[in-house]
Short mmCIF file of C-alpha atoms and ligand atoms in Angstrom, two decimals:
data_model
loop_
_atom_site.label_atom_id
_atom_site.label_comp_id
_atom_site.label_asym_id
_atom_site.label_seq_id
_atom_site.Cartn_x
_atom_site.Cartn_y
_atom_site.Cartn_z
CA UNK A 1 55.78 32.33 143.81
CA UNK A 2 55.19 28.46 143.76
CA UNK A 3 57.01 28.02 146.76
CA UNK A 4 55.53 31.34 148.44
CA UNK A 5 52.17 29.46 148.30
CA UNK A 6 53.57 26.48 149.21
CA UNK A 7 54.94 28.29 152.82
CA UNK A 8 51.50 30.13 153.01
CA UNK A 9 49.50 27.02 152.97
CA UNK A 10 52.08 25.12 155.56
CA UNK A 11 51.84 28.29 158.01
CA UNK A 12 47.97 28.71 157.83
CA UNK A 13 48.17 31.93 156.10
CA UNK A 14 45.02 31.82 154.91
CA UNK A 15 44.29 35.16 152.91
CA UNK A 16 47.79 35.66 151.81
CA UNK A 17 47.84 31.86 150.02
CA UNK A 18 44.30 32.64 148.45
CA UNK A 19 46.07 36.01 146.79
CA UNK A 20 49.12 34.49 145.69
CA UNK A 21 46.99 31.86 144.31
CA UNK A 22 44.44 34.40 142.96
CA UNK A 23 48.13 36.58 141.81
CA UNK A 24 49.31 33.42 140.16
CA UNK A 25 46.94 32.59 137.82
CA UNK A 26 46.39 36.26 136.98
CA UNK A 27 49.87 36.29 135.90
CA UNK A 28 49.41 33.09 133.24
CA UNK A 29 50.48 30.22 135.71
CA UNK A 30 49.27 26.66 134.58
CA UNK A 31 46.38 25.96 136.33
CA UNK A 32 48.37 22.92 137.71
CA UNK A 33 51.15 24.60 139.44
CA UNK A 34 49.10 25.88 141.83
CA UNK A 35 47.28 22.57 142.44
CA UNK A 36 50.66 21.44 143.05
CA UNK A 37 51.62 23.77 145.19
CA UNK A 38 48.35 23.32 147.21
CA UNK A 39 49.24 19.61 147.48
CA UNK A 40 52.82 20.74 148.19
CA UNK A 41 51.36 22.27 151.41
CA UNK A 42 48.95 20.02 152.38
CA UNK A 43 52.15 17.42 152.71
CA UNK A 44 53.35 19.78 155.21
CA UNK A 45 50.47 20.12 157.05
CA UNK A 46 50.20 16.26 157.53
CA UNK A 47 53.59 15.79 158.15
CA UNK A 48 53.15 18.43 161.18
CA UNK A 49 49.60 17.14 162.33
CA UNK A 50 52.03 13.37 162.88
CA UNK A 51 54.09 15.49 164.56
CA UNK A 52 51.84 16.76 166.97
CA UNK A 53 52.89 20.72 165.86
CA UNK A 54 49.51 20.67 164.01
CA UNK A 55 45.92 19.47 165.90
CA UNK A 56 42.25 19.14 163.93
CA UNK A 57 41.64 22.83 163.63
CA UNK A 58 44.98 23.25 161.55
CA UNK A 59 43.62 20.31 159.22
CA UNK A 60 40.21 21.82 158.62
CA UNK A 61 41.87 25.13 158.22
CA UNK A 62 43.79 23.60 155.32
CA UNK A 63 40.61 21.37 153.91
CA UNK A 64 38.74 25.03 153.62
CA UNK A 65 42.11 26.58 151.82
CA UNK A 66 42.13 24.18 149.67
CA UNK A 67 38.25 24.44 148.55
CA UNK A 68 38.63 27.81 148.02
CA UNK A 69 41.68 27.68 145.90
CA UNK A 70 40.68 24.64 144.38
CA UNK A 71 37.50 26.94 143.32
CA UNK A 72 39.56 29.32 141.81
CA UNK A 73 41.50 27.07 139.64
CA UNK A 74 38.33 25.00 138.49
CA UNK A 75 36.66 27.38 135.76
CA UNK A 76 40.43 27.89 134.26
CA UNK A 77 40.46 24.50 133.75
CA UNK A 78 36.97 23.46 132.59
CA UNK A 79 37.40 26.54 130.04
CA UNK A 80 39.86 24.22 127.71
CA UNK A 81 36.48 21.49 127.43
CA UNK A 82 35.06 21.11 124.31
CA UNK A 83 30.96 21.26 124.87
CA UNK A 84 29.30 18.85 122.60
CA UNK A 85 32.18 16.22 122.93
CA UNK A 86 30.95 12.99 123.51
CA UNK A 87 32.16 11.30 126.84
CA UNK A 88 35.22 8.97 126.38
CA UNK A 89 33.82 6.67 129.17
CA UNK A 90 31.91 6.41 132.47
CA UNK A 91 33.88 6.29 135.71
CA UNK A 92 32.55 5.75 138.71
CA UNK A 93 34.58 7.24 141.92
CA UNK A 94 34.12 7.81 145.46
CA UNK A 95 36.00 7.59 149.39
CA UNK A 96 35.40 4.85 150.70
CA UNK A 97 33.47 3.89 153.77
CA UNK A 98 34.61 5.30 156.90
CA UNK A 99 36.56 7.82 155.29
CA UNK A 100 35.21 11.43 154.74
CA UNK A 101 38.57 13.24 153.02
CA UNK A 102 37.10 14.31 149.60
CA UNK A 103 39.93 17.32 148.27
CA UNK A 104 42.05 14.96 146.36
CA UNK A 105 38.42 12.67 145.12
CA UNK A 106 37.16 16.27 143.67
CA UNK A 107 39.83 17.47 142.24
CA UNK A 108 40.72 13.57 140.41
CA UNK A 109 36.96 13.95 139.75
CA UNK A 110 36.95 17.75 138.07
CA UNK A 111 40.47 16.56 136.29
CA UNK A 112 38.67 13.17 134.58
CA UNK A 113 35.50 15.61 133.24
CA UNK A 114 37.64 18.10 131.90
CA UNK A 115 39.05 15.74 129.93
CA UNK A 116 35.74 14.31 128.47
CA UNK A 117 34.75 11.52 131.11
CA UNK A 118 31.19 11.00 132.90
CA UNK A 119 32.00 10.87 136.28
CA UNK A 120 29.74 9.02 138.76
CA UNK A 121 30.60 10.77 141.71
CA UNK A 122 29.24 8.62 144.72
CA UNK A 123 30.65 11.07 147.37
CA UNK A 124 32.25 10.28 150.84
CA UNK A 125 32.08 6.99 152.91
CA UNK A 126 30.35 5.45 150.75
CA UNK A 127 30.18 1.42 151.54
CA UNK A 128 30.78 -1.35 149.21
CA UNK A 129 27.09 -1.31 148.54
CA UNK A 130 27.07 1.86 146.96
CA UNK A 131 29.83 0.67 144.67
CA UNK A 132 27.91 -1.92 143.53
CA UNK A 133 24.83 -0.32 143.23
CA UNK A 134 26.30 3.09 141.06
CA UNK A 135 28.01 0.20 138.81
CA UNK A 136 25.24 -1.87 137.97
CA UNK A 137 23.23 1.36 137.20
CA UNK A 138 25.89 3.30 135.03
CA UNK A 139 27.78 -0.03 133.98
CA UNK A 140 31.15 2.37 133.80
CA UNK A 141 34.69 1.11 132.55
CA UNK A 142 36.26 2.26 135.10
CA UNK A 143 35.93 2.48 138.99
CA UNK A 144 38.03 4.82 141.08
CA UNK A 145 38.29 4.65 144.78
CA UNK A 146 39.84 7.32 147.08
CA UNK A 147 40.87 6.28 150.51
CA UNK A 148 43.41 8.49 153.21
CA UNK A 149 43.05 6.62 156.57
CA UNK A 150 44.85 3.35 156.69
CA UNK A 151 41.43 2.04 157.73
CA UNK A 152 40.38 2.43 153.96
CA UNK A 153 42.78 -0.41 152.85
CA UNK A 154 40.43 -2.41 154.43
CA UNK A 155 37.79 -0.77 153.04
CA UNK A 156 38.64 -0.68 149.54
CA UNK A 157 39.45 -4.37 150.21
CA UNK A 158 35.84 -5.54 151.17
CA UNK A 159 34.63 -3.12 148.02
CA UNK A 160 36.45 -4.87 145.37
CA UNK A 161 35.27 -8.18 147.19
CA UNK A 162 31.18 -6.64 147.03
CA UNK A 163 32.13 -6.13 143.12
CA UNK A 164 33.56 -9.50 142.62
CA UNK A 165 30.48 -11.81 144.56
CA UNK A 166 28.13 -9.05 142.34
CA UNK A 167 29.90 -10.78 139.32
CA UNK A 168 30.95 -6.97 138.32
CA UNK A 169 35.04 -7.54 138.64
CA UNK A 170 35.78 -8.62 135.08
CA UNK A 171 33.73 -5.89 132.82
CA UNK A 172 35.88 -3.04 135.25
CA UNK A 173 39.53 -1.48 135.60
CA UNK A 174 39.67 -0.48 139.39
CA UNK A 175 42.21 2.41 140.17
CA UNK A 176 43.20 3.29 143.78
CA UNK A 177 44.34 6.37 145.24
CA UNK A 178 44.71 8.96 148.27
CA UNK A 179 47.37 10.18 150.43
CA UNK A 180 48.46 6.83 152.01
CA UNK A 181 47.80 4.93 149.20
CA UNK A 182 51.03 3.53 146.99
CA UNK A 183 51.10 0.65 144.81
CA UNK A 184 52.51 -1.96 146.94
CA UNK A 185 49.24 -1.89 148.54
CA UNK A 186 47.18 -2.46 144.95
CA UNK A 187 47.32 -6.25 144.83
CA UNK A 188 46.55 -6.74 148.19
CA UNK A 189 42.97 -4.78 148.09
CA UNK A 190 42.71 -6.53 144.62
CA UNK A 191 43.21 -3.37 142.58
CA UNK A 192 44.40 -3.16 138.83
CA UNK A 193 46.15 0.40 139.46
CA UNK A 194 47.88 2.89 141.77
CA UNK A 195 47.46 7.03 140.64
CA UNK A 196 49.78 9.12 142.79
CA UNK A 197 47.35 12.33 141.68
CA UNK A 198 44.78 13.53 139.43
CA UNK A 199 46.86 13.08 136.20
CA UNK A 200 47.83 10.04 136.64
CA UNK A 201 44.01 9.26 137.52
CA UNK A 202 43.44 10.63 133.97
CA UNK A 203 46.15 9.00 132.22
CA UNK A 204 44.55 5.05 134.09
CA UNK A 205 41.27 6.29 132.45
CA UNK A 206 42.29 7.18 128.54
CA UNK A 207 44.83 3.91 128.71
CA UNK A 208 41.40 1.70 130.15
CA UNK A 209 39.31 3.12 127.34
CA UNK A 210 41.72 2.89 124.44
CA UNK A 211 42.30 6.38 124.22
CA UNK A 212 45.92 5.97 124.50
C1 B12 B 1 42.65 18.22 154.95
C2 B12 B 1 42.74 16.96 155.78
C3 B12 B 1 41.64 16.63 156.55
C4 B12 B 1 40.28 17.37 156.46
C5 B12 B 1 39.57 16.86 155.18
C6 B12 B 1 38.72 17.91 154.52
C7 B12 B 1 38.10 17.36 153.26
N1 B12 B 1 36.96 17.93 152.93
O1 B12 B 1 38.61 16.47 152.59
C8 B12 B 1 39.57 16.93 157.77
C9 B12 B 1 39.81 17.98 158.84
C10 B12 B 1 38.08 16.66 157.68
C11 B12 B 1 40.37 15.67 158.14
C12 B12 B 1 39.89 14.74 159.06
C13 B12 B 1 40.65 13.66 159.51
N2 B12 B 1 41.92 13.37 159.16
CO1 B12 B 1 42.84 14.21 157.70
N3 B12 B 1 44.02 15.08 156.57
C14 B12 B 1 43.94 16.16 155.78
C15 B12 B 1 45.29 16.43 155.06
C16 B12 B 1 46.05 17.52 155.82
C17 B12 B 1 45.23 16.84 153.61
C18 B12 B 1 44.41 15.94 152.68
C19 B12 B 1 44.22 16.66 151.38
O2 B12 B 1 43.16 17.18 151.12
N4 B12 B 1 45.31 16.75 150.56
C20 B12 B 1 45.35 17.52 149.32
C21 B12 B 1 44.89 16.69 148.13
C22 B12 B 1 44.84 17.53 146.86
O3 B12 B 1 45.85 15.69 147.93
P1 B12 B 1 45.42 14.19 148.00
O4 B12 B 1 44.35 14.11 149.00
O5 B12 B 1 46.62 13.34 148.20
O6 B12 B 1 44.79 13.88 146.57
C23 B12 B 1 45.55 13.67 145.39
C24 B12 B 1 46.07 12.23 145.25
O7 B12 B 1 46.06 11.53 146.45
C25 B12 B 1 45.23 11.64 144.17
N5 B12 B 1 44.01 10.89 144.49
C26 B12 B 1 43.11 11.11 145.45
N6 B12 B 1 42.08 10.25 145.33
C27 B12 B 1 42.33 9.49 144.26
C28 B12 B 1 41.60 8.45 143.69
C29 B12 B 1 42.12 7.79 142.56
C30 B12 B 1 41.33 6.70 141.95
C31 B12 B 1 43.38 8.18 142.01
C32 B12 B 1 43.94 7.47 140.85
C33 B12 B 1 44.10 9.23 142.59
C34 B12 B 1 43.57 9.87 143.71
O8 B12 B 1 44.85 12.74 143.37
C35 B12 B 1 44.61 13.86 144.21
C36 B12 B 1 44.80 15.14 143.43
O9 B12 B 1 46.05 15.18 142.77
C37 B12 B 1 45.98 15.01 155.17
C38 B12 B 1 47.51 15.02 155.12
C39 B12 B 1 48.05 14.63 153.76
N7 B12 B 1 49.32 14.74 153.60
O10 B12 B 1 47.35 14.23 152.85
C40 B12 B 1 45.41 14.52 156.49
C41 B12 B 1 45.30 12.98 156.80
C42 B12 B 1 44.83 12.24 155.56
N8 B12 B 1 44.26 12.94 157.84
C43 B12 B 1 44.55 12.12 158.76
C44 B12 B 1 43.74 11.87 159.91
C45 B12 B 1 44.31 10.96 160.96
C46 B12 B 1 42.45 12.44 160.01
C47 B12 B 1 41.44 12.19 161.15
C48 B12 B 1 41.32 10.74 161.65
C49 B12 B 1 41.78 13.16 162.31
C50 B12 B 1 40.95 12.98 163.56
N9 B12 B 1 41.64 12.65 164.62
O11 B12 B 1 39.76 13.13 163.53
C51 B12 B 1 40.12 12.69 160.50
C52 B12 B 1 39.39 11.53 159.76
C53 B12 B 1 37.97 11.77 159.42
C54 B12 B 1 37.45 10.65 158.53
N10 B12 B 1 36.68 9.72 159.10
O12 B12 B 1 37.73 10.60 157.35
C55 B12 B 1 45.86 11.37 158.51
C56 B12 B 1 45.65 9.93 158.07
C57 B12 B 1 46.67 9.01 158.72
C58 B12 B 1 46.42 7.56 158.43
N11 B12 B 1 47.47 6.92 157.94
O13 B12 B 1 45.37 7.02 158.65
C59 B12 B 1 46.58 12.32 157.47
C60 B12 B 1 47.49 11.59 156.48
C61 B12 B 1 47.40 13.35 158.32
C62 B12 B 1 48.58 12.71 159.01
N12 B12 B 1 49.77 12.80 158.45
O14 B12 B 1 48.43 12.14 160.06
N13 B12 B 1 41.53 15.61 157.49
#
């Protein structure tokens, strides 16, 4: 059924890949299949928007496929978080400036709360400013930025610059992600990590606050 969704998504079949998503977790699928699945299908979709198959509507078609699936899957996954659990550590994430994408922020951002961080969710093109401005206020141990133009390594560049002349850089772990984002490109924006997706976004976190 994984790969059912995967084809709905990639062809624009709108209702059919909300009720195969809605069928899949009715049937006991991990939550995170069908997140992978979704991102499975988004690939697709990029990789025919480069192509030229695909054109803007086709994107925001698959932005507003995603939200709504992504809204499924949410409350199955908050449902495992303890309540009164205190927070393992602030994080502050957002896209960067000039860059509006925010699926993949959200869903890194809904991933670190369920698993017991304070996120500091500064939204969409946000400029280095804001950065440093959400960082002095929440003082946070980690900072995650979320960039999918190649305009954002720029970007994300200049913002770890803003934290460094705010004399921020050394109490921080800054993690980098988004679809064109890999880790050859971490030392060059001045980054301490690359996380492919959500979990790995989680995993940065727990390891920068001593979790594991
Ligand atoms: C949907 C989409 C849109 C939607 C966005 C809707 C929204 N609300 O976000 C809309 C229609 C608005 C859009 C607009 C544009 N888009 Co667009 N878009 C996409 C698409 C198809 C999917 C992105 C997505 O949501 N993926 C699904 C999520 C779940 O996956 P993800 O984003 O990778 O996120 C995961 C990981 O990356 C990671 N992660 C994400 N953030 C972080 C942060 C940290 C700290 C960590 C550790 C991990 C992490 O975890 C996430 C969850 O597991 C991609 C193609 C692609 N393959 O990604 C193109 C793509 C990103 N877009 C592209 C382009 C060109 C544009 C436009 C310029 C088009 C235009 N001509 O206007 C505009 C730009 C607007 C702007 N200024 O930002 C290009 C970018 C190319 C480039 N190299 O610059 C892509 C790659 C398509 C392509 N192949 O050409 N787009």
């Amino acid at each position: 059924m994984k790969e059912q969704l995967v084809e709905a998504i990639a062809n624009m079949q709108e209702e059919e890949a909300l009720q195969l998503a809605q069928e899949m977790l009715d049937a006991g699928e991990d939550p995170q299949v069908v997140l992978d699945a979704c991102r499975d299908g988004m690939a697709i979709v990029g990789d025919r928007y480069e192509a030229k198959e695909y054109f803007l509507p086709e994107l925001v078609i698959a932005g507003d496929m995603l939200q709504d699936i992504g809204a499924l899957v949410k409350p199955l996954l908050k449902g495992a978080q303890a309540e009164d659990e205190k927070p393992l550590g602030n994080v502050v994430l957002g896209t960067v400036r000039g860059d509006i994408h925010d699926i993949g922020k959200d869903i890194v951002s809904f991933m670190l709360d369920v698993n017991n961080f304070k996120v500091h969710d500064i939204g969409v093109d946000a400029a280095p400013a804001k950065f440093v401005e959400k960082i002095k206020e929440v003082q946070p141990e980690v900072v995650g930025m979320s960039g999918f133009l190649t305009l954002a390594f720029e970007q994300m560049r200049l913002t770890v610059e803003a934290i460094k002349e705010a004399g921020l850089r050394d109490n921080i772990k800054i993690m980098i992600g988004g679809a064109v984002m890999d880790e050859a490109i971490t030392s060059h924006i001045g980054a301490d990590a690359f996380g492919a997706d959500a979990a790995a976004a989680v995993k940065l976190a727990k390891t920068w606050t001593g979790v594991n």
